[in-house]
Amino acid sequence: MLTAQAQGVCVICPTPFLPDGTLDERSAASMTEAYVAAGATGLTILGIMGEAPKLDAEESLRLVRIVLKHAAGLPVIVGVSAPGYAPMRALARGSMDAGAAGVMIAPPMGLRGDEAIISWMQGASEAVAPAPWCLQDFPQLTNVTMTARMIATLAKADPRLVMLKAEDWPGLDKISALVSMMKAGEMPRIAIYGGNGGQYLPEETLRGADGMMTGYAFPEMLVRVRNLLLDGKRDEAMDAFEAHLPLIRTELQPGLGLAVRKYILARRGIIAHPTLRAPGPKLSDATRAEVDYQLARLARRDPTALKLAAE
């Protein structure tokens, strides 16, 4: 089960599709195995970058079972966010019955007012009970703002809230505030994982975050950089991290980022096809050429990426 003691790199998994848009079960298995081999300490599926709204209920649970089968015992978190509680309840129950470690919930778009936000999240927790859950704080997408004090209020009232995916922007001071409140005994411990494509991995780690939850196409870099930081080798960590920043930036283009990520994962052989299920953007020849150029540069700067990034 997911606990507040979780640490490490939890990889956000895309949902692989065949060129005709059907679920690519073979790639789902190979992708899972690749992330295990990269040093992941956990996996998250059916998140925002997992195209979850494009899957029906049966497909969602089929993906859950495939990933669990190939996850080598790693904890698997399932995104169950939805506008209403009924679909959340059904997916949470099916996922936990299949062996998932917990679920992740983001508030629906447009909630306003502290009381309304807290009330909705408490109702969501009741809907997914008895699953432990991760709160996804991503106001750039949901347009729902939760202060550190609101998160503390939720955690104090609900022992099954054991993790925060911290994606507010700027959000480093919020992480510091939550860490400070935990140290002062003003709220129970919850695991804090950064997101946002990994672009603030060094700063979040040094501010006290317990891990990283993102789908950047080179998760082994995230593992390596985090370990170097924890070993006190900040300059070495930054050298390794900065080699990847141009590609991280390219992956984070609004509206196009998932298409870039899937293209890179296909180039690496982690999934067989870069297909997004319709509706979804397609990369232009010019964009693919830019990504290929960045992969070639990365291969020269980071020898560990050479084999997987090359043609």
mmCIF file of C-alpha atoms in Angstrom:
data_model
loop_
_atom_site.group_PDB
_atom_site.id
_atom_site.type_symbol
_atom_site.label_atom_id
_atom_site.label_comp_id
_atom_site.label_asym_id
_atom_site.label_seq_id
_atom_site.Cartn_x
_atom_site.Cartn_y
_atom_site.Cartn_z
ATOM 1 C CA MET A 1 0.000 0.000 0.000
ATOM 2 C CA LEU A 2 1.029 3.571 -0.651
ATOM 3 C CA THR A 3 2.320 5.198 2.536
ATOM 4 C CA ALA A 4 3.498 8.581 3.744
ATOM 5 C CA GLN A 5 7.047 7.173 3.897
ATOM 6 C CA ALA A 6 7.308 6.819 0.087
ATOM 7 C CA GLN A 7 10.506 8.092 -1.536
ATOM 8 C CA GLY A 8 12.214 7.996 -4.926
ATOM 9 C CA VAL A 9 11.130 8.414 -8.531
ATOM 10 C CA CYS A 10 7.583 7.443 -9.447
ATOM 11 C CA VAL A 11 7.308 7.447 -13.246
ATOM 12 C CA ILE A 12 4.136 8.789 -14.855
ATOM 13 C CA CYS A 13 3.347 6.281 -17.591
ATOM 14 C CA PRO A 14 1.748 7.220 -20.904
ATOM 15 C CA THR A 15 -0.880 4.923 -22.338
ATOM 16 C CA PRO A 16 0.555 3.184 -25.426
ATOM 17 C CA PHE A 17 -1.667 2.853 -28.481
ATOM 18 C CA LEU A 18 -1.327 1.026 -31.780
ATOM 19 C CA PRO A 19 -1.489 3.129 -34.963
ATOM 20 C CA ASP A 20 -5.231 2.426 -35.220
ATOM 21 C CA GLY A 21 -5.785 3.871 -31.733
ATOM 22 C CA THR A 22 -6.401 0.615 -29.889
ATOM 23 C CA LEU A 23 -4.578 -0.161 -26.657
ATOM 24 C CA ASP A 24 -1.068 -1.502 -27.307
ATOM 25 C CA GLU A 25 -0.839 -4.194 -24.647
ATOM 26 C CA ARG A 26 2.622 -5.393 -25.675
ATOM 27 C CA SER A 27 4.043 -1.874 -25.373
ATOM 28 C CA ALA A 28 2.319 -1.413 -22.017
ATOM 29 C CA ALA A 29 4.224 -4.446 -20.767
ATOM 30 C CA SER A 30 7.596 -3.453 -22.269
ATOM 31 C CA MET A 31 7.200 0.132 -21.045
ATOM 32 C CA THR A 32 6.571 -1.060 -17.503
ATOM 33 C CA GLU A 33 9.615 -3.314 -17.598
ATOM 34 C CA ALA A 34 11.765 -0.483 -18.987
ATOM 35 C CA TYR A 35 10.763 1.840 -16.143
ATOM 36 C CA VAL A 36 11.537 -0.846 -13.574
ATOM 37 C CA ALA A 37 14.975 -1.300 -15.177
ATOM 38 C CA ALA A 38 15.530 2.495 -15.099
ATOM 39 C CA GLY A 39 15.396 2.462 -11.302
ATOM 40 C CA ALA A 40 11.848 3.680 -10.689
ATOM 41 C CA THR A 41 10.557 3.157 -7.162
ATOM 42 C CA GLY A 42 6.933 3.399 -8.277
ATOM 43 C CA LEU A 43 4.667 3.941 -11.280
ATOM 44 C CA THR A 44 1.608 6.110 -11.876
ATOM 45 C CA ILE A 45 -0.848 5.326 -14.650
ATOM 46 C CA LEU A 46 -3.955 7.040 -16.026
ATOM 47 C CA GLY A 47 -2.728 10.459 -14.988
ATOM 48 C CA ILE A 48 -3.141 13.611 -17.037
ATOM 49 C CA MET A 49 -0.409 12.484 -19.452
ATOM 50 C CA GLY A 50 -1.969 9.022 -19.622
ATOM 51 C CA GLU A 51 -4.889 10.170 -21.814
ATOM 52 C CA ALA A 52 -7.232 8.720 -19.200
ATOM 53 C CA PRO A 53 -10.393 10.518 -20.444
ATOM 54 C CA LYS A 54 -9.921 8.799 -23.826
ATOM 55 C CA LEU A 55 -10.195 5.300 -22.323
ATOM 56 C CA ASP A 56 -13.393 3.530 -21.401
ATOM 57 C CA ALA A 57 -13.772 1.766 -18.058
ATOM 58 C CA GLU A 58 -12.821 -1.670 -19.382
ATOM 59 C CA GLU A 59 -9.692 -0.355 -21.113
ATOM 60 C CA SER A 60 -8.612 1.477 -17.988
ATOM 61 C CA LEU A 61 -8.765 -1.635 -15.852
ATOM 62 C CA ARG A 62 -7.072 -3.692 -18.567
ATOM 63 C CA LEU A 63 -4.150 -1.270 -18.536
ATOM 64 C CA VAL A 64 -4.023 -1.421 -14.737
ATOM 65 C CA ARG A 65 -3.762 -5.214 -14.806
ATOM 66 C CA ILE A 66 -1.046 -5.252 -17.485
ATOM 67 C CA VAL A 67 1.117 -2.742 -15.636
ATOM 68 C CA LEU A 68 0.675 -4.549 -12.322
ATOM 69 C CA LYS A 69 1.673 -7.837 -13.923
ATOM 70 C CA HIS A 70 4.978 -6.405 -15.170
ATOM 71 C CA ALA A 71 5.798 -3.942 -12.366
ATOM 72 C CA ALA A 72 8.020 -6.391 -10.465
ATOM 73 C CA GLY A 73 6.320 -5.537 -7.198
ATOM 74 C CA LEU A 74 6.716 -1.751 -7.469
ATOM 75 C CA PRO A 75 3.797 0.243 -6.054
ATOM 76 C CA VAL A 76 1.416 1.364 -8.798
ATOM 77 C CA ILE A 77 -0.747 4.464 -8.310
ATOM 78 C CA VAL A 78 -3.830 4.818 -10.502
ATOM 79 C CA GLY A 79 -5.224 8.203 -11.478
ATOM 80 C CA VAL A 80 -8.974 8.189 -10.865
ATOM 81 C CA SER A 81 -9.774 11.900 -11.262
ATOM 82 C CA ALA A 82 -13.219 12.636 -12.675
ATOM 83 C CA PRO A 83 -15.857 15.376 -12.406
ATOM 84 C CA GLY A 84 -18.054 13.117 -10.265
ATOM 85 C CA TYR A 85 -17.596 10.505 -7.583
ATOM 86 C CA ALA A 86 -19.225 7.486 -9.260
ATOM 87 C CA PRO A 87 -16.546 6.828 -11.916
ATOM 88 C CA MET A 88 -13.838 7.521 -9.323
ATOM 89 C CA ARG A 89 -15.361 4.943 -6.997
ATOM 90 C CA ALA A 90 -15.598 2.288 -9.712
ATOM 91 C CA LEU A 91 -12.036 2.709 -11.019
ATOM 92 C CA ALA A 92 -10.557 2.928 -7.520
ATOM 93 C CA ARG A 93 -12.314 -0.229 -6.427
ATOM 94 C CA GLY A 94 -11.319 -2.163 -9.535
ATOM 95 C CA SER A 95 -7.722 -0.973 -9.344
ATOM 96 C CA MET A 96 -7.269 -1.768 -5.664
ATOM 97 C CA ASP A 97 -8.849 -5.188 -6.146
ATOM 98 C CA ALA A 98 -6.290 -5.811 -8.904
ATOM 99 C CA GLY A 99 -3.405 -4.925 -6.567
ATOM 100 C CA ALA A 100 -2.772 -1.187 -6.989
ATOM 101 C CA ALA A 101 -0.996 0.590 -4.127
ATOM 102 C CA GLY A 102 -3.262 3.643 -4.123
ATOM 103 C CA VAL A 103 -4.991 6.246 -6.263
ATOM 104 C CA MET A 104 -4.372 9.841 -7.299
ATOM 105 C CA ILE A 105 -7.029 12.557 -7.293
ATOM 106 C CA ALA A 106 -7.015 16.081 -8.724
ATOM 107 C CA PRO A 107 -9.897 18.463 -8.024
ATOM 108 C CA PRO A 108 -12.224 19.179 -10.940
ATOM 109 C CA MET A 109 -11.749 22.388 -12.864
ATOM 110 C CA GLY A 110 -13.293 25.533 -11.556
ATOM 111 C CA LEU A 111 -13.902 24.843 -7.857
ATOM 112 C CA ARG A 112 -13.958 28.114 -5.949
ATOM 113 C CA GLY A 113 -13.529 28.899 -2.259
ATOM 114 C CA ASP A 114 -11.562 27.076 0.410
ATOM 115 C CA GLU A 115 -14.608 25.403 1.978
ATOM 116 C CA ALA A 116 -15.920 24.148 -1.363
ATOM 117 C CA ILE A 117 -12.522 22.753 -2.369
ATOM 118 C CA ILE A 118 -11.954 20.998 0.957
ATOM 119 C CA SER A 119 -15.502 19.629 0.996
ATOM 120 C CA TRP A 120 -15.164 18.254 -2.547
ATOM 121 C CA MET A 121 -11.832 16.585 -1.801
ATOM 122 C CA GLN A 122 -13.202 15.021 1.378
ATOM 123 C CA GLY A 123 -16.096 13.611 -0.636
ATOM 124 C CA ALA A 124 -13.645 12.254 -3.193
ATOM 125 C CA SER A 125 -11.694 10.542 -0.422
ATOM 126 C CA GLU A 126 -14.856 8.889 0.822
ATOM 127 C CA ALA A 127 -15.627 7.738 -2.725
ATOM 128 C CA VAL A 128 -12.282 5.934 -3.141
ATOM 129 C CA ALA A 129 -12.199 4.474 0.395
ATOM 130 C CA PRO A 130 -10.440 2.476 1.694
ATOM 131 C CA ALA A 131 -7.658 3.296 -0.794
ATOM 132 C CA PRO A 132 -4.744 5.497 0.296
ATOM 133 C CA TRP A 133 -4.488 8.449 -2.032
ATOM 134 C CA CYS A 134 -2.254 11.107 -3.516
ATOM 135 C CA LEU A 135 -3.496 14.678 -3.941
ATOM 136 C CA GLN A 136 -2.500 16.209 -7.266
ATOM 137 C CA ASP A 137 -2.047 19.940 -6.786
ATOM 138 C CA PHE A 138 -1.864 21.261 -10.356
ATOM 139 C CA PRO A 139 -3.557 24.670 -10.491
ATOM 140 C CA GLN A 140 -2.140 25.516 -13.939
ATOM 141 C CA LEU A 141 -4.474 22.842 -15.324
ATOM 142 C CA THR A 142 -7.367 22.684 -12.859
ATOM 143 C CA ASN A 143 -7.497 26.419 -12.050
ATOM 144 C CA VAL A 144 -8.020 25.319 -8.432
ATOM 145 C CA THR A 145 -5.668 26.879 -5.891
ATOM 146 C CA MET A 146 -4.900 25.064 -2.637
ATOM 147 C CA THR A 147 -2.704 26.752 -0.057
ATOM 148 C CA ALA A 148 -0.304 24.852 2.158
ATOM 149 C CA ARG A 149 -2.733 25.372 5.045
ATOM 150 C CA MET A 150 -5.587 23.829 3.051
ATOM 151 C CA ILE A 151 -3.463 20.789 2.257
ATOM 152 C CA ALA A 152 -2.537 20.519 5.932
ATOM 153 C CA THR A 153 -6.231 20.682 6.867
ATOM 154 C CA LEU A 154 -7.028 17.832 4.499
ATOM 155 C CA ALA A 155 -4.130 15.732 5.792
ATOM 156 C CA LYS A 156 -5.069 16.262 9.442
ATOM 157 C CA ALA A 157 -8.642 15.130 8.766
ATOM 158 C CA ASP A 158 -7.806 12.145 6.557
ATOM 159 C CA PRO A 159 -5.096 9.573 7.361
ATOM 160 C CA ARG A 160 -5.545 8.036 3.913
ATOM 161 C CA LEU A 161 -4.145 11.199 2.295
ATOM 162 C CA VAL A 162 -0.513 10.051 2.301
ATOM 163 C CA MET A 163 1.077 11.826 -0.676
ATOM 164 C CA LEU A 164 1.084 15.155 -2.485
ATOM 165 C CA LYS A 165 2.041 15.585 -6.111
ATOM 166 C CA ALA A 166 3.246 19.182 -5.896
ATOM 167 C CA GLU A 167 2.809 20.926 -9.244
ATOM 168 C CA ASP A 168 1.942 24.463 -8.238
ATOM 169 C CA TRP A 169 4.030 27.028 -10.066
ATOM 170 C CA PRO A 170 5.884 28.705 -8.465
ATOM 171 C CA GLY A 171 5.656 26.014 -5.824
ATOM 172 C CA LEU A 172 9.009 25.712 -4.098
ATOM 173 C CA ASP A 173 7.974 27.903 -1.178
ATOM 174 C CA LYS A 174 4.820 25.822 -0.761
ATOM 175 C CA ILE A 175 6.980 22.700 -0.469
ATOM 176 C CA SER A 176 9.134 24.459 2.131
ATOM 177 C CA ALA A 177 6.029 25.522 4.051
ATOM 178 C CA LEU A 178 4.640 21.978 4.121
ATOM 179 C CA VAL A 179 7.979 20.508 5.194
ATOM 180 C CA SER A 180 8.191 23.116 7.963
ATOM 181 C CA MET A 181 4.665 22.335 9.182
ATOM 182 C CA MET A 182 5.428 18.621 9.296
ATOM 183 C CA LYS A 183 8.631 19.211 11.269
ATOM 184 C CA ALA A 184 6.735 21.455 13.694
ATOM 185 C CA GLY A 185 4.011 18.859 14.219
ATOM 186 C CA GLU A 186 1.365 21.106 12.694
ATOM 187 C CA MET A 187 0.280 18.413 10.246
ATOM 188 C CA PRO A 188 0.920 14.690 9.816
ATOM 189 C CA ARG A 189 3.695 13.533 7.529
ATOM 190 C CA ILE A 190 2.780 13.072 3.892
ATOM 191 C CA ALA A 191 5.179 12.203 1.090
ATOM 192 C CA ILE A 192 5.818 15.152 -1.238
ATOM 193 C CA TYR A 193 6.668 14.414 -4.860
ATOM 194 C CA GLY A 194 7.506 17.073 -7.443
ATOM 195 C CA GLY A 195 6.102 17.064 -10.967
ATOM 196 C CA ASN A 196 6.077 19.605 -13.809
ATOM 197 C CA GLY A 197 8.158 17.445 -16.109
ATOM 198 C CA GLY A 198 11.021 17.256 -13.634
ATOM 199 C CA GLN A 199 12.213 20.783 -14.371
ATOM 200 C CA TYR A 200 12.628 21.658 -10.675
ATOM 201 C CA LEU A 201 13.966 18.296 -9.521
ATOM 202 C CA PRO A 202 17.162 19.697 -7.916
ATOM 203 C CA GLU A 203 15.443 22.540 -6.097
ATOM 204 C CA GLU A 204 12.517 20.394 -4.934
ATOM 205 C CA THR A 205 14.856 17.724 -3.605
ATOM 206 C CA LEU A 206 16.936 20.252 -1.705
ATOM 207 C CA ARG A 207 13.775 21.875 -0.305
ATOM 208 C CA GLY A 208 12.837 18.529 1.256
ATOM 209 C CA ALA A 209 10.645 16.797 -1.319
ATOM 210 C CA ASP A 210 10.641 13.016 -0.961
ATOM 211 C CA GLY A 211 10.683 12.253 -4.646
ATOM 212 C CA MET A 212 9.695 13.047 -8.205
ATOM 213 C CA MET A 213 6.570 11.963 -10.075
ATOM 214 C CA THR A 214 6.820 12.767 -13.761
ATOM 215 C CA GLY A 215 6.995 11.072 -17.129
ATOM 216 C CA TYR A 216 10.143 12.619 -18.573
ATOM 217 C CA ALA A 217 11.397 10.258 -21.274
ATOM 218 C CA PHE A 218 14.740 9.603 -19.499
ATOM 219 C CA PRO A 219 13.641 8.566 -15.988
ATOM 220 C CA GLU A 220 17.061 7.062 -15.263
ATOM 221 C CA MET A 221 18.427 10.616 -15.285
ATOM 222 C CA LEU A 222 15.907 11.620 -12.625
ATOM 223 C CA VAL A 223 17.004 8.671 -10.477
ATOM 224 C CA ARG A 224 20.688 9.492 -10.939
ATOM 225 C CA VAL A 225 20.350 13.216 -10.241
ATOM 226 C CA ARG A 226 18.241 12.644 -7.141
ATOM 227 C CA ASN A 227 20.765 10.145 -5.765
ATOM 228 C CA LEU A 228 23.650 12.529 -6.414
ATOM 229 C CA LEU A 229 21.833 15.326 -4.601
ATOM 230 C CA LEU A 230 21.126 13.113 -1.614
ATOM 231 C CA ASP A 231 24.814 12.156 -1.574
ATOM 232 C CA GLY A 232 25.767 15.834 -1.368
ATOM 233 C CA LYS A 233 27.197 15.969 -4.908
ATOM 234 C CA ARG A 234 25.244 19.017 -6.027
ATOM 235 C CA ASP A 235 27.559 20.208 -8.804
ATOM 236 C CA GLU A 236 27.777 16.738 -10.344
ATOM 237 C CA ALA A 237 24.001 16.442 -10.109
ATOM 238 C CA MET A 238 23.494 19.786 -11.826
ATOM 239 C CA ASP A 239 25.882 18.871 -14.643
ATOM 240 C CA ALA A 240 23.899 15.693 -15.310
ATOM 241 C CA PHE A 241 20.569 17.508 -15.019
ATOM 242 C CA GLU A 242 21.430 20.465 -17.216
ATOM 243 C CA ALA A 243 22.331 18.207 -20.140
ATOM 244 C CA HIS A 244 18.642 17.244 -20.268
ATOM 245 C CA LEU A 245 17.063 20.663 -19.783
ATOM 246 C CA PRO A 246 16.570 21.461 -23.497
ATOM 247 C CA LEU A 247 14.673 18.208 -23.953
ATOM 248 C CA ILE A 248 12.660 18.721 -20.764
ATOM 249 C CA ARG A 249 11.667 22.156 -22.061
ATOM 250 C CA THR A 250 10.623 20.700 -25.418
ATOM 251 C CA GLU A 251 8.541 18.007 -23.724
ATOM 252 C CA LEU A 252 6.680 20.644 -21.742
ATOM 253 C CA GLN A 253 5.250 22.567 -24.701
ATOM 254 C CA PRO A 254 1.564 23.170 -23.916
ATOM 255 C CA GLY A 255 -0.659 21.028 -26.115
ATOM 256 C CA LEU A 256 2.237 19.251 -27.796
ATOM 257 C CA GLY A 257 4.235 17.839 -24.895
ATOM 258 C CA LEU A 258 2.722 14.353 -24.815
ATOM 259 C CA ALA A 259 3.261 13.917 -28.557
ATOM 260 C CA VAL A 260 6.941 14.843 -28.080
ATOM 261 C CA ARG A 261 7.287 12.496 -25.123
ATOM 262 C CA LYS A 262 5.744 9.568 -26.969
ATOM 263 C CA TYR A 263 7.950 10.237 -29.988
ATOM 264 C CA ILE A 264 11.058 10.071 -27.782
ATOM 265 C CA LEU A 265 9.850 6.950 -26.000
ATOM 266 C CA ALA A 266 9.275 5.292 -29.369
ATOM 267 C CA ARG A 267 12.751 6.365 -30.498
ATOM 268 C CA ARG A 268 14.118 4.725 -27.364
ATOM 269 C CA GLY A 269 12.191 1.509 -28.001
ATOM 270 C CA ILE A 270 10.244 1.860 -24.753
ATOM 271 C CA ILE A 271 6.949 1.883 -26.683
ATOM 272 C CA ALA A 272 6.430 0.691 -30.234
ATOM 273 C CA HIS A 273 4.397 3.609 -31.596
ATOM 274 C CA PRO A 274 4.146 7.327 -30.758
ATOM 275 C CA THR A 275 0.372 7.271 -31.314
ATOM 276 C CA LEU A 276 -1.928 9.570 -29.378
ATOM 277 C CA ARG A 277 -5.548 8.492 -29.350
ATOM 278 C CA ALA A 278 -7.742 10.951 -31.242
ATOM 279 C CA PRO A 279 -8.262 13.772 -30.766
ATOM 280 C CA GLY A 280 -4.628 14.660 -30.373
ATOM 281 C CA PRO A 281 -1.856 16.628 -32.072
ATOM 282 C CA LYS A 282 0.648 15.218 -34.542
ATOM 283 C CA LEU A 283 4.262 16.326 -34.743
ATOM 284 C CA SER A 284 5.336 18.188 -37.844
ATOM 285 C CA ASP A 285 8.470 17.174 -39.712
ATOM 286 C CA ALA A 286 10.156 20.310 -38.385
ATOM 287 C CA THR A 287 9.331 19.438 -34.765
ATOM 288 C CA ARG A 288 10.569 15.866 -35.156
ATOM 289 C CA ALA A 289 13.812 17.196 -36.650
ATOM 290 C CA GLU A 290 14.257 19.514 -33.658
ATOM 291 C CA VAL A 291 13.737 16.663 -31.227
ATOM 292 C CA ASP A 292 16.145 14.439 -33.165
ATOM 293 C CA TYR A 293 18.775 17.184 -33.009
ATOM 294 C CA GLN A 294 18.341 17.507 -29.262
ATOM 295 C CA LEU A 295 18.591 13.733 -28.812
ATOM 296 C CA ALA A 296 21.840 13.696 -30.767
ATOM 297 C CA ARG A 297 23.265 16.493 -28.609
ATOM 298 C CA LEU A 298 22.124 14.711 -25.468
ATOM 299 C CA ALA A 299 23.866 11.543 -26.582
ATOM 300 C CA ARG A 300 27.135 13.471 -26.810
ATOM 301 C CA ARG A 301 26.712 15.155 -23.422
ATOM 302 C CA ASP A 302 25.318 12.180 -21.527
ATOM 303 C CA PRO A 303 27.019 8.903 -22.554
ATOM 304 C CA THR A 304 24.414 6.911 -20.611
ATOM 305 C CA ALA A 305 21.812 8.104 -23.124
ATOM 306 C CA LEU A 306 23.897 7.259 -26.208
ATOM 307 C CA LYS A 307 22.604 3.785 -26.988
ATOM 308 C CA LEU A 308 18.958 4.539 -26.380
ATOM 309 C CA ALA A 309 18.874 7.947 -28.070
ATOM 310 C CA ALA A 310 20.690 6.903 -31.242
ATOM 311 C CA GLU A 311 18.973 5.754 -34.422
#
